[in-house]
C-alpha positions as semicolon CSV with decimal commas, in nm:
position;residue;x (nm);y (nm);z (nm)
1;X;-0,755;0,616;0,991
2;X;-0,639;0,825;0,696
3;X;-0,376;0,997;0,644
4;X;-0,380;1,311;0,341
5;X;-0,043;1,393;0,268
6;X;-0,124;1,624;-0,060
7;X;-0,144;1,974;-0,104
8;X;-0,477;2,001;-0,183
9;X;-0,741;1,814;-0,017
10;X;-1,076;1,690;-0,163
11;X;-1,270;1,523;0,089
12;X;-1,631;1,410;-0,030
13;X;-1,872;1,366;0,250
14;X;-2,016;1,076;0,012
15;X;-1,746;0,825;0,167
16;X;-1,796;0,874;0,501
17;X;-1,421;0,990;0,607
18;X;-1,296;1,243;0,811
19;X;-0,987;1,425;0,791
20;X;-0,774;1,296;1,115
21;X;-0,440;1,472;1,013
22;X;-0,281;1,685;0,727
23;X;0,114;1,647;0,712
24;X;0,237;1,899;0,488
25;X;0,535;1,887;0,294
26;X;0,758;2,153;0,071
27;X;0,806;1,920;-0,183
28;X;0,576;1,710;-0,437
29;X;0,474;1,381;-0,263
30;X;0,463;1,079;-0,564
31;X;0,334;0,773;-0,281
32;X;0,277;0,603;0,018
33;X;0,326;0,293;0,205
34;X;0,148;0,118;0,543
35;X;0,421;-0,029;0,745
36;X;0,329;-0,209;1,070
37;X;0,543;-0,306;1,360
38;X;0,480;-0,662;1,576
39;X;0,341;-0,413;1,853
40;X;0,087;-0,285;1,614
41;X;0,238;0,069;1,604
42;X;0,180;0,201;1,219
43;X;0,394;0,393;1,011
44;X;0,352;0,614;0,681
45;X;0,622;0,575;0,440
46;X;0,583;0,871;0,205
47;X;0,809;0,882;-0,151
48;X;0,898;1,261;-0,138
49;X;1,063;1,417;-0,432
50;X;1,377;1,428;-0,264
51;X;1,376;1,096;-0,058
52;X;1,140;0,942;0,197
53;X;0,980;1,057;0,494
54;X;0,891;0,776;0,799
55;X;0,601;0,918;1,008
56;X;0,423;0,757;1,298
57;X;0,074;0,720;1,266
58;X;-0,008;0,566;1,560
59;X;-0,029;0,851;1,806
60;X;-0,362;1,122;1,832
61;X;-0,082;1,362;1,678
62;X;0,139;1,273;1,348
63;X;0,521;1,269;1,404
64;X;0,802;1,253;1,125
65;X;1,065;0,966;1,278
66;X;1,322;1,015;0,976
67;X;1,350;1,137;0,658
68;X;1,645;0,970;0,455
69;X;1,723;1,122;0,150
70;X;1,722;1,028;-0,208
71;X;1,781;1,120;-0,553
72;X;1,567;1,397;-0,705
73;X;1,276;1,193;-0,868
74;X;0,893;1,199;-0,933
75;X;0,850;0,898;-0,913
76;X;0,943;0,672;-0,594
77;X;0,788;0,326;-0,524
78;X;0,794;0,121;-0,176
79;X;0,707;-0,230;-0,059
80;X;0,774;-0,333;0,314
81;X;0,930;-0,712;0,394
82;X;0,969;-0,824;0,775
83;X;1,141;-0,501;0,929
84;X;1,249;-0,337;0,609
85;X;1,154;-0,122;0,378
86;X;1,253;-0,110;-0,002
87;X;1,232;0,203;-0,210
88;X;1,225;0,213;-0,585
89;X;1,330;0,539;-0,827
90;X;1,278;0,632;-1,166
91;X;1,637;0,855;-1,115
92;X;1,924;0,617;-1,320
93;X;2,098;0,636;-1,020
94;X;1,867;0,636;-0,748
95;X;1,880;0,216;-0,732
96;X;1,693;0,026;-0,480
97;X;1,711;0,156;-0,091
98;X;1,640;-0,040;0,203
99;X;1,543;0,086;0,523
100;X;1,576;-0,074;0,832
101;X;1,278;-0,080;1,036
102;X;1,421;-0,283;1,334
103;X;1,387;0,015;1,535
104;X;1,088;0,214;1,409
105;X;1,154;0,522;1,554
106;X;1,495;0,541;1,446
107;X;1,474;0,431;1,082
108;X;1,807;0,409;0,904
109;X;1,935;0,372;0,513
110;X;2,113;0,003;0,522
111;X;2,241;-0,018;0,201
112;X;2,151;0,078;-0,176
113;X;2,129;-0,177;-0,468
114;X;2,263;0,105;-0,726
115;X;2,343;-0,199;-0,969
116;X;1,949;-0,178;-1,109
117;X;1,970;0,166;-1,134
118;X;1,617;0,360;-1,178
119;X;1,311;0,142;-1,152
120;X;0,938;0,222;-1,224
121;X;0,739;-0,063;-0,939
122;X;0,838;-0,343;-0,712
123;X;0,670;-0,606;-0,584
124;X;0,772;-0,840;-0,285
125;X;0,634;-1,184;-0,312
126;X;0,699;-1,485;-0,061
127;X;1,029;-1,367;0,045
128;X;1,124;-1,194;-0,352
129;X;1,163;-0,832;-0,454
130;X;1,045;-0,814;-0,812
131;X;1,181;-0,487;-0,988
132;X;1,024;-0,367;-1,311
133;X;1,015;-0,054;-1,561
134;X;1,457;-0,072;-1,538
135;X;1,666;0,039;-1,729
136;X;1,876;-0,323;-1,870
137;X;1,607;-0,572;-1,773
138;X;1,251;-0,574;-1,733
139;X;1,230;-0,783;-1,457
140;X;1,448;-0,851;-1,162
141;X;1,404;-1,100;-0,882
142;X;1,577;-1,055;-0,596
143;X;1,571;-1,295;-0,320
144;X;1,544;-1,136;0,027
145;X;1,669;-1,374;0,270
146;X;1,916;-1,127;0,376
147;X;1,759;-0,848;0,343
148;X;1,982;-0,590;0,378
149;X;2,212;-0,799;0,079
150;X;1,934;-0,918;-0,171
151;X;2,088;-1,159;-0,389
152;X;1,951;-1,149;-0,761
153;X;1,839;-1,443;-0,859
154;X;1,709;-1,425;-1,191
155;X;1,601;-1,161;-1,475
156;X;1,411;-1,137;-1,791
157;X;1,395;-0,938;-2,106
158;X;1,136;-0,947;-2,352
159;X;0,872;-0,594;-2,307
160;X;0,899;-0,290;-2,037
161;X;0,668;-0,376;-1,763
162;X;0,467;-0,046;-1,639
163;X;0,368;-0,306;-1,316
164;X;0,324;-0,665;-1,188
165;X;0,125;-0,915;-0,971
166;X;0,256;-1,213;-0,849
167;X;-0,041;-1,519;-0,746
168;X;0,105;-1,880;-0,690
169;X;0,445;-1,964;-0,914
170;X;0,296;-1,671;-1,223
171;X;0,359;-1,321;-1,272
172;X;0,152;-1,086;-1,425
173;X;0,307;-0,864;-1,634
174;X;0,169;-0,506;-1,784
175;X;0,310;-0,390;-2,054
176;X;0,198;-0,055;-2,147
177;X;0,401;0,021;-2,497
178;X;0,242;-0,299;-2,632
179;X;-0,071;-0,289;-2,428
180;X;0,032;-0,650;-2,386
181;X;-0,056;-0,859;-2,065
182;X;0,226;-1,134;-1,988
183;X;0,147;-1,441;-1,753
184;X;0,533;-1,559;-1,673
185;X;0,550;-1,918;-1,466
186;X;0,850;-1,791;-1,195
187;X;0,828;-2,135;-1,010
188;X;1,213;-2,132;-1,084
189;X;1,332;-1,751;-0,992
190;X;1,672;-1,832;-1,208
């Protein structure tokens, strides 16, 4: 189903939808994530903001689980891996959060990566966070197999990526202050 989580709705009748739930919230909302347990119970994870609000999804009626604060940013970005979830920040402190998700309805702030700093996107690739749009490098790789305690693997400097896809061993790289496309070959992460 769908779930509107913006002030103002615009629902066009063209698309077939109906509204199922509206979850307001005091504060500007900047995105959302699906996250999914084993059981098949489903989870919003919406950047407020002022942090990040968990809400289950899976019931007829919409329920906030947590809300775990964060920096004061517009801009928030989240990926899910196994049971966590990883929140990006444009604030130069903000770092990267993660999120455990081993109990869904108790969703708790396992540790912070503050030494990226603000990011713009990540990505999460075969068992890699890619962070992009930071402040020292334009691309991190972090690999996740402990996920609470990333490990970076490898970075690279050469243009501000606004965003990233990852197909195979190649990332795709946008860069918007060059309008430049980059096609990287991350077979080896270092």
């Amino acid at each position: 189903f769908i779930l509107f989580v913006s002030q103002t709705l615009l629902i066009s009748q063209d698309f077939n939808t109906s509204l199922l739930h509206n979850l307001h919230y005091n504060v500007p909302v900047n995105d959302v994530w699906g996250y999914t347990t084993s059981y098949g119970d489903e989870y919003a994870i919406v950047g407020l903001q002022n942090g990040i609000s968990i809400v289950n999804v899976s019931e007829q009626t919409i329920m906030e689980v947590a809300y775990i604060p964060g920096d004061v940013s517009t801009w928030r970005d989240i990926k899910s891996w196994n049971n966590y979830i990883y929140v990006g920040t444009e604030n130069i402190n903000g770092g990267i959060q993660i999120i455990s998700m081993v109990n869904p309805n108790n969703p708790e702030l396992v540790n912070t990566i503050e030494e990226i700093g603000s990011s713009h996107n990540i990505m999460i690739s075969d068992g890699y966070l890619y962070v992009v749009g930071t402040e020292n490098q334009d691309l991190y790789i972090l690999d996740l197999q402990n996920p609470v305690y990333p490990e970076i693997v490898g970075t690279w400097s050469g243009d501000y990526f606004h965003d990233v896809c990852i197909k195979n061993d190649f990332l795709f790289g946008c860069s918007i202050s060059t309008n430049t496309m980059h096609i990287i070959n991350i077979n080896d992460k270092s």
